[in-house]
Backbone as JSON, one array per atom type, in Angstrom:
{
  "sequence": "XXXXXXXXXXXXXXXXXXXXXXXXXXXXXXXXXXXXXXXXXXXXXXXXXXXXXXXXXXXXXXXXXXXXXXXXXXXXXXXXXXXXXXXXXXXXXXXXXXXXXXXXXXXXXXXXXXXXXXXXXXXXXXXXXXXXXXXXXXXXXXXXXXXXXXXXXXXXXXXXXXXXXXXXXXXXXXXXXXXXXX",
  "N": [[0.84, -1.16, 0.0], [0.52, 1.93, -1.44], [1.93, 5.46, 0.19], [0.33, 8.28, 1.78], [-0.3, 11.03, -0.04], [-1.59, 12.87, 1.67], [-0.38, 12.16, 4.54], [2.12, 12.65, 3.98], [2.86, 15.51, 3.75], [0.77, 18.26, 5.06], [-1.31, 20.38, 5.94], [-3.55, 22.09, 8.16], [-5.9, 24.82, 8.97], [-7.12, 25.2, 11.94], [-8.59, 26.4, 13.58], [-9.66, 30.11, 13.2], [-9.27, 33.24, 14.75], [-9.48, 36.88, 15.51], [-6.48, 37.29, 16.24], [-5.41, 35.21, 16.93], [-4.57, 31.59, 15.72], [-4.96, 28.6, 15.17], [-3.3, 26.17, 14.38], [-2.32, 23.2, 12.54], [0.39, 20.96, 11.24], [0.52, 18.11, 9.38], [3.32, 15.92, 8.88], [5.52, 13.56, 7.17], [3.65, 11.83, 8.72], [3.55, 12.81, 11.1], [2.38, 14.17, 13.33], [1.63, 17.78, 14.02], [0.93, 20.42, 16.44], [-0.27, 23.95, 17.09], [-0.82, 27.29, 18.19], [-0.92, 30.09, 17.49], [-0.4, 32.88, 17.88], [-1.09, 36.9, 17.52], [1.29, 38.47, 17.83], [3.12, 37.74, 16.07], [4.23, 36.02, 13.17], [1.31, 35.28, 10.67], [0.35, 31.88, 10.44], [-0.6, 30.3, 8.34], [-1.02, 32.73, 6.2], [2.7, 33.2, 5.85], [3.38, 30.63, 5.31], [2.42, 30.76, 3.09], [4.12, 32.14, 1.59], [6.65, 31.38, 2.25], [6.41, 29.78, 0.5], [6.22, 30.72, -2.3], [8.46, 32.74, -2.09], [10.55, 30.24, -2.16], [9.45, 28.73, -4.58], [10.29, 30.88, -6.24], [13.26, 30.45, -6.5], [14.37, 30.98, -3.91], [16.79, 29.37, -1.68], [16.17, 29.02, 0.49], [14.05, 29.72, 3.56], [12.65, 31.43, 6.07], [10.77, 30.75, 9.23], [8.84, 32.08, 11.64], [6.82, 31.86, 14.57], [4.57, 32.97, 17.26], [3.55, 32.36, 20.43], [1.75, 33.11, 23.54], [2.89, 32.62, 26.57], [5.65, 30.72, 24.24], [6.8, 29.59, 21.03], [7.06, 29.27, 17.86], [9.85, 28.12, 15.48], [10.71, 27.84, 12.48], [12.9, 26.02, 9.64], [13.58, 26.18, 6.64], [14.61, 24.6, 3.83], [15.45, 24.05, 0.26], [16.17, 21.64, -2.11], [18.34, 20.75, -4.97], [16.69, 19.25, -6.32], [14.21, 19.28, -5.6], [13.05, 18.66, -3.22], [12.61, 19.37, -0.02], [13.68, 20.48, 3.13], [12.5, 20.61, 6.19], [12.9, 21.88, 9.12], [12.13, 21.97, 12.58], [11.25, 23.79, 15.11], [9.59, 23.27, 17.97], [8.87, 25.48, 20.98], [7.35, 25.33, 23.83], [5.4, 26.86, 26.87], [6.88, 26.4, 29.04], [9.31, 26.49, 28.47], [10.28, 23.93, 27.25], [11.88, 22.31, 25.15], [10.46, 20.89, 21.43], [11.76, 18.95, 18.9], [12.04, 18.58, 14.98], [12.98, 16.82, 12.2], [12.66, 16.72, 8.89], [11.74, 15.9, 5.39], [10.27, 16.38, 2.83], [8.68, 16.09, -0.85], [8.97, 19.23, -2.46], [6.91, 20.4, -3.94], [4.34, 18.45, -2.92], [4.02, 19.87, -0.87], [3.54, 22.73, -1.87], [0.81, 22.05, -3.21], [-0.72, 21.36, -0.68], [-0.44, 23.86, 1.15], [-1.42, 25.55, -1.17], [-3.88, 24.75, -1.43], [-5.32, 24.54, 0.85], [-4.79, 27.6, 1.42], [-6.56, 28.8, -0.41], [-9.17, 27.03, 0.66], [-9.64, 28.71, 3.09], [-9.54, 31.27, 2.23], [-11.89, 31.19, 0.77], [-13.89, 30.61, 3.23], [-13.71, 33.18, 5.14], [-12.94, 34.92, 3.31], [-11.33, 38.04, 1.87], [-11.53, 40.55, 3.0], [-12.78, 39.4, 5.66], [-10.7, 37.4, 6.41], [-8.67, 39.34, 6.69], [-9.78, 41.01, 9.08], [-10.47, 39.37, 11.15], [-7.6, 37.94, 12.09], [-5.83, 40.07, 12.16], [-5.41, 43.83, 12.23], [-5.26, 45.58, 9.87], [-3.42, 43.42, 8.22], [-2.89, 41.63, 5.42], [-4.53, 39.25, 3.61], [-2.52, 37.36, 2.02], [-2.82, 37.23, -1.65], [-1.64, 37.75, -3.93], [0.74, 36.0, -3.48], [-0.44, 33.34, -3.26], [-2.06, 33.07, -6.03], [0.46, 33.08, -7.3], [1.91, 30.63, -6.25], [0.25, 29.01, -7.23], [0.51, 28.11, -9.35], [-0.88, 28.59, -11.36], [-1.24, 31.02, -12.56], [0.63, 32.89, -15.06], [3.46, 35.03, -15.28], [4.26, 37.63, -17.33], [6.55, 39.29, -19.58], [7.03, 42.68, -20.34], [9.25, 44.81, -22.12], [11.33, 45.44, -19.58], [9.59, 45.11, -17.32], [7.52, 43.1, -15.15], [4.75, 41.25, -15.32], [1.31, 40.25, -15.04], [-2.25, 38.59, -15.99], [-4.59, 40.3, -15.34], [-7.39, 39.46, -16.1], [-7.18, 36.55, -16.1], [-6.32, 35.91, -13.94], [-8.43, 36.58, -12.37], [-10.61, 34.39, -13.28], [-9.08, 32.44, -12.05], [-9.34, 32.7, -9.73], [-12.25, 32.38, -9.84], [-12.87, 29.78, -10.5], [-11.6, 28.69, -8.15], [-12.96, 29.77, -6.53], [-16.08, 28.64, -3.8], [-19.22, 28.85, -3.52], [-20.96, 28.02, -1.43], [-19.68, 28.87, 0.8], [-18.25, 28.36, 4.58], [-17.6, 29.47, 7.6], [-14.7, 28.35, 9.54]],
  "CA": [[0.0, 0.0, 0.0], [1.69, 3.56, -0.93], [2.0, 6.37, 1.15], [-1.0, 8.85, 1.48], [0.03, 12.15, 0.13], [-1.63, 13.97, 2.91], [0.1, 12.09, 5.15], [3.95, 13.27, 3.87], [2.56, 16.77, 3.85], [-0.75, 18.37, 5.07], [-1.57, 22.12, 7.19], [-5.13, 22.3, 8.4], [-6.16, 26.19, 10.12], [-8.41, 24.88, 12.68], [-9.54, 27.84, 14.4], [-9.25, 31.84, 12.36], [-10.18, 34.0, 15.28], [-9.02, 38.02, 15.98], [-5.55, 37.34, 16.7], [-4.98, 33.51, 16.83], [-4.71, 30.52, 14.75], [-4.34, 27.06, 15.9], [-2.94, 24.97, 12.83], [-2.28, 21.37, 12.65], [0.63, 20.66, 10.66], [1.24, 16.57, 9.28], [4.67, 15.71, 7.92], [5.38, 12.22, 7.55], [2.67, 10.98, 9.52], [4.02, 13.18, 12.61], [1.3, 15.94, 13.74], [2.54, 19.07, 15.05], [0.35, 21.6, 16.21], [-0.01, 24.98, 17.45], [-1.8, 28.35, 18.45], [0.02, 31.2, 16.97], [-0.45, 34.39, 18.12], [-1.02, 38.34, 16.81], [2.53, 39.34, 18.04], [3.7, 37.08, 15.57], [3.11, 35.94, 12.15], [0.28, 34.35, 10.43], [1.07, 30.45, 9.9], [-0.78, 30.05, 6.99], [0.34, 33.44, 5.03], [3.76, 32.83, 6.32], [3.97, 29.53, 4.5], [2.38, 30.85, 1.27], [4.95, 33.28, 1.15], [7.58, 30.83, 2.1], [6.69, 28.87, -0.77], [6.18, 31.94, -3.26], [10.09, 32.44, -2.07], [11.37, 28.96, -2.93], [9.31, 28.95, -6.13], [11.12, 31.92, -7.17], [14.55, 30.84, -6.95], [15.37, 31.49, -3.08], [16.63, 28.0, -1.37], [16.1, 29.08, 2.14], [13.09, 30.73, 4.53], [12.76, 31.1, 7.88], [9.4, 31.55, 9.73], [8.66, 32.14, 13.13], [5.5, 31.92, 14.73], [4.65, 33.33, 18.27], [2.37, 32.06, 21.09], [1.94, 33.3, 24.97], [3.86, 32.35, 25.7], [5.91, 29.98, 23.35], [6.85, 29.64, 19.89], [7.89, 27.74, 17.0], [10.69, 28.33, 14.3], [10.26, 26.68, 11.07], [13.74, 26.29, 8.73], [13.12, 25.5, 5.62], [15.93, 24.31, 2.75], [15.06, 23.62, -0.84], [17.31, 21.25, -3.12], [18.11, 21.19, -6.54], [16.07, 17.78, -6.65], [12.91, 19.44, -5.42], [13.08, 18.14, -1.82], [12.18, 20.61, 0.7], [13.49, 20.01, 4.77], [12.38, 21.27, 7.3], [13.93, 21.59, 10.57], [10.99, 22.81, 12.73], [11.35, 23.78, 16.91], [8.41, 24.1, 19.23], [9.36, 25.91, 22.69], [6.18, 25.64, 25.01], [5.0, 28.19, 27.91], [7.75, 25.97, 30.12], [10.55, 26.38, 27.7], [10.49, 22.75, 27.02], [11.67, 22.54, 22.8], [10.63, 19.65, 20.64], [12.1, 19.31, 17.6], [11.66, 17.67, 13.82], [13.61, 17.62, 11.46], [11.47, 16.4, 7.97], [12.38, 15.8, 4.25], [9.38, 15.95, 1.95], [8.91, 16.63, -2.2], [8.9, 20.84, -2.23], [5.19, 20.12, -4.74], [3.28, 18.39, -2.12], [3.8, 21.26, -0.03], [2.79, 24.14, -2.46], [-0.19, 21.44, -3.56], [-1.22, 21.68, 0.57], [-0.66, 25.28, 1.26], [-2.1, 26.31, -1.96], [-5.3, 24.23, -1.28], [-5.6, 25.44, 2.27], [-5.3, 28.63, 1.3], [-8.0, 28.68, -1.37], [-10.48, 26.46, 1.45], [-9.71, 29.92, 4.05], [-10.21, 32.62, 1.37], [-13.37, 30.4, 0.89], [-14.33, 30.72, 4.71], [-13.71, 34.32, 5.21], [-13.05, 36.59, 2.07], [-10.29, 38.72, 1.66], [-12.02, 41.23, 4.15], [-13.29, 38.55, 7.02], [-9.59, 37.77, 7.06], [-7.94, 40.56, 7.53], [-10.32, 41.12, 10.52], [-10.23, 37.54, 11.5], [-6.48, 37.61, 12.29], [-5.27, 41.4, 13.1], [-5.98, 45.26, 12.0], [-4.35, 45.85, 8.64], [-3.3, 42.62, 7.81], [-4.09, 41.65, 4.18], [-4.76, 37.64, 3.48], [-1.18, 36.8, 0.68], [-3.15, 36.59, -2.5], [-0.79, 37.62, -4.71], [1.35, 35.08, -3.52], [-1.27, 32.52, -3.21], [-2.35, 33.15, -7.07], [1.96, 32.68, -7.87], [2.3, 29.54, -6.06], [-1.06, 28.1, -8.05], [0.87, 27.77, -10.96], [-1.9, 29.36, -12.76], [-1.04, 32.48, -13.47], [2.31, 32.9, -15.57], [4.51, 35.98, -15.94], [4.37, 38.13, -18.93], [7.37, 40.47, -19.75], [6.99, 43.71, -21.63], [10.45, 45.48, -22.01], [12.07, 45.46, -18.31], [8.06, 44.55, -16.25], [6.91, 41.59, -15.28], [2.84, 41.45, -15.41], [0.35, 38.96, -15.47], [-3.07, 39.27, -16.66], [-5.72, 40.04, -14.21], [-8.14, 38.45, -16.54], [-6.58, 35.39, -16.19], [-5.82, 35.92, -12.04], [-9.84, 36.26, -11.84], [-10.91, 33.25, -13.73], [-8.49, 31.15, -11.36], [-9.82, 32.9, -8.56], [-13.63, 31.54, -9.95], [-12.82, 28.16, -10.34], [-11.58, 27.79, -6.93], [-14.2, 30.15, -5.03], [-17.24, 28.2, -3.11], [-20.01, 29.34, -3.2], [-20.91, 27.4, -0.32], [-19.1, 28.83, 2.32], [-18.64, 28.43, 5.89], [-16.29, 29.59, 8.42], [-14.39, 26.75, 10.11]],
  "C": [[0.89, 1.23, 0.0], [1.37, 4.64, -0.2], [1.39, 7.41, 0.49], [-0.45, 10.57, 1.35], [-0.16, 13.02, 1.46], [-1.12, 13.78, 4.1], [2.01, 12.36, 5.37], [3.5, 14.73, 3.66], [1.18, 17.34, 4.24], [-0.66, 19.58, 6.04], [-2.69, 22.01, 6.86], [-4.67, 23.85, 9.34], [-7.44, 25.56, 10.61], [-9.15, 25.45, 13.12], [-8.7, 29.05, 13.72], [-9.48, 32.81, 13.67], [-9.14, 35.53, 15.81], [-7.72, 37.81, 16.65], [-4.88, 36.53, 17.13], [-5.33, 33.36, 15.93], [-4.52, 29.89, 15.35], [-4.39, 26.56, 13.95], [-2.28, 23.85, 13.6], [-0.83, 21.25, 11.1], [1.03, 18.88, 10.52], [2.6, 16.31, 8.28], [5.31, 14.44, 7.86], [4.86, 11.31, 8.33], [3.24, 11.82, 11.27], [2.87, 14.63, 12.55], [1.88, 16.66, 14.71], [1.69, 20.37, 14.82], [0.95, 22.83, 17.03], [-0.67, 26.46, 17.55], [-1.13, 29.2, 18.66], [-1.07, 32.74, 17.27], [-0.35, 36.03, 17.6], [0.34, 38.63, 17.24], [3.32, 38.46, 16.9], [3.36, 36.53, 13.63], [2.0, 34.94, 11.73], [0.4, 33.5, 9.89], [0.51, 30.39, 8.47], [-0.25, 31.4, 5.75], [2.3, 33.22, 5.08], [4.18, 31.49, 5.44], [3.39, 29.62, 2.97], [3.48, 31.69, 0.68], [6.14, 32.73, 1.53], [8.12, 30.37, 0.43], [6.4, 29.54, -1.92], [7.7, 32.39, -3.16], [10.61, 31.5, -2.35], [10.56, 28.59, -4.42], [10.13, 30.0, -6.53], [12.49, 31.87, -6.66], [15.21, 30.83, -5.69], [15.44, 29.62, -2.69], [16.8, 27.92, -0.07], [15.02, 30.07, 2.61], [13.03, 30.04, 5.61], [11.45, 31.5, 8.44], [9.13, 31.16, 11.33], [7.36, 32.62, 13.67], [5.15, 31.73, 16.43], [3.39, 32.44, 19.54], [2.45, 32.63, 22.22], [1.81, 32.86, 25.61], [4.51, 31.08, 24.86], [6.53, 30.32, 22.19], [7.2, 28.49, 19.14], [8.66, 28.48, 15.63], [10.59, 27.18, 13.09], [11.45, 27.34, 9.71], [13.56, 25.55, 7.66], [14.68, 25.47, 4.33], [15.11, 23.75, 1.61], [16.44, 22.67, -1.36], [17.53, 21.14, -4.19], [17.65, 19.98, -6.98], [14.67, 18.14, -6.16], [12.58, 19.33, -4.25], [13.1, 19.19, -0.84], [12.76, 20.05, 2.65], [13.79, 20.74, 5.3], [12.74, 21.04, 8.87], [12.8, 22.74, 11.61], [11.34, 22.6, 14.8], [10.32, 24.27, 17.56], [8.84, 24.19, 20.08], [7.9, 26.32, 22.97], [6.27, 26.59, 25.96], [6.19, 27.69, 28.89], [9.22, 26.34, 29.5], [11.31, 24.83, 27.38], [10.75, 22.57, 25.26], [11.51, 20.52, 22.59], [11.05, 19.53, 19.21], [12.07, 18.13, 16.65], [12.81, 17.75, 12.84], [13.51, 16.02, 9.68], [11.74, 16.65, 6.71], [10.93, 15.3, 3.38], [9.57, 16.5, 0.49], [8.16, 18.41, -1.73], [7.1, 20.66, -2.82], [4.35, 19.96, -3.9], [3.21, 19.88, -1.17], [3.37, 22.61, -0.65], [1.06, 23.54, -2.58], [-0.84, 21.83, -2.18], [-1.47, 23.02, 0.56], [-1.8, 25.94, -0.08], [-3.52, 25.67, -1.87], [-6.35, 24.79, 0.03], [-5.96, 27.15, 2.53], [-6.23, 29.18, 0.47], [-9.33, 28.15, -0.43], [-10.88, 28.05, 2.4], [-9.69, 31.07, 3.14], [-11.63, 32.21, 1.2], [-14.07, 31.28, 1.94], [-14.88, 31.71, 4.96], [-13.54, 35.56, 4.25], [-12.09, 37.18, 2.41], [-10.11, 40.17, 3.01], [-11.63, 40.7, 5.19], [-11.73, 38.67, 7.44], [-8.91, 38.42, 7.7], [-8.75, 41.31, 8.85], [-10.15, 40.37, 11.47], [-8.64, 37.36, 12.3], [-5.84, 38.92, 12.85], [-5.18, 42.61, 12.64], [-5.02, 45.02, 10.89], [-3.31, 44.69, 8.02], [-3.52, 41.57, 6.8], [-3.93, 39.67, 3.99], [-3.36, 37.67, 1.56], [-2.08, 36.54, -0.48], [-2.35, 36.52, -3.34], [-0.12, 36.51, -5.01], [0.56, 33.42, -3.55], [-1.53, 32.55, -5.15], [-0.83, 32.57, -7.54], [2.29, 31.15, -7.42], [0.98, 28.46, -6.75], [-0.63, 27.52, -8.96], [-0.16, 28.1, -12.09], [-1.9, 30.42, -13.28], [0.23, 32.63, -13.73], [2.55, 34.59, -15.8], [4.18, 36.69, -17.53], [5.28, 39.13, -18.77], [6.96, 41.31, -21.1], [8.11, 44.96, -20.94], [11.35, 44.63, -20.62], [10.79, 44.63, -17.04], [7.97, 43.69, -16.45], [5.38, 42.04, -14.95], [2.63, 40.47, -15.45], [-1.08, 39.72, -15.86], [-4.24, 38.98, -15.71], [-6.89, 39.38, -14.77], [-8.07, 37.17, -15.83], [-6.59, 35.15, -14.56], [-7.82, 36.04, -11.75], [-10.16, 35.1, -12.04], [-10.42, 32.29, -12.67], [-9.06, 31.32, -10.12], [-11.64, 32.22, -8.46], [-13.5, 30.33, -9.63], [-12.36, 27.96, -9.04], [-12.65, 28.65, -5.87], [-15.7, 29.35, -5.37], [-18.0, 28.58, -3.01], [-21.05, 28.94, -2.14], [-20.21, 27.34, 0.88], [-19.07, 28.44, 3.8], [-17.29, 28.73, 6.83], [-16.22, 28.2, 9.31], [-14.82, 26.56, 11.87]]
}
């Protein structure tokens, strides 16, 4: 029997609410959660915008994600084989750290994030979010639309562009019209 994609990669946002998150991440069958905090950033933009940086070229991000107290650091390495590991440290309210350290294909992980973040634009809307999580805080679409692989690049002269046509349409096909917050 082969091994269940969502179980070598997978981020659920379990709870959105004014200044938390609790996410659930699975990485080779190991669950590792967590309830990230407004002084800190937001796990799920935070990893679309990781992986909007290692699509374009960088082969290292770092993300850090706050709790009260607590935290968790999340190092991330790309390779030139596609392979993505992460080296991830939770420190609890005691200062107790647990640590991972996790080798999955870089794909499944845009495939996750970018699904996740399409279900929570769903949920809440571009608005809800940015209420949902902390005053002036905009929900990554940009980067969410770049790591889709659906919208490509267009150069004219020195600019790069894409074609907002094209960035709506993708945005149809994946909005619900059946919402619900989680």
């Amino acid at each position: 029997m082969g091994t269940n994609e969502k179980d070598v990669f997978n981020f659920f946002v379990q709870k959105l609410e004014y200044g938390w998150c609790d996410v659930v991440i699975v990485i080779n069958g190991k669950e590792i959660s967590f309830c990230a905090s407004y002084i800190g950033e937001n796990p799920l933009a935070s990893l679309i915008d990781a992986c909007a940086s290692l699509k374009d070229k960088f082969d290292e991000y770092e993300i850090f994600w706050e709790a009260e107290p607590g935290r968790m650091k999340i190092d991330m390495k790309l390779d030139e084989k596609g392979m993505l590991l992460f080296d991830i440290v939770r420190v609890d309210d005691e200062g107790n750290e647990e640590k991972w350290s996790e080798i999955v294909p870089f794909d499944l992980v845009v495939n996750a994030i970018t699904s996740e973040g399409f279900r929570i634009l769903n949920s809440y809307g571009l608005y809800g979010y940015r209420c949902s999580w902390q005053a002036d805080i905009d929900f990554p679409l940009a980067n969410l639309l770049n790591i889709s692989g659906e919208c490509d690049e267009m150069y004219r002269e020195n600019d790069r562009c894409t074609d907002v046509l094209k960035e709506i349409q993708v945005l149809q096909r994946h909005i619900n019209r059946n919402n619900t917050i989680l």
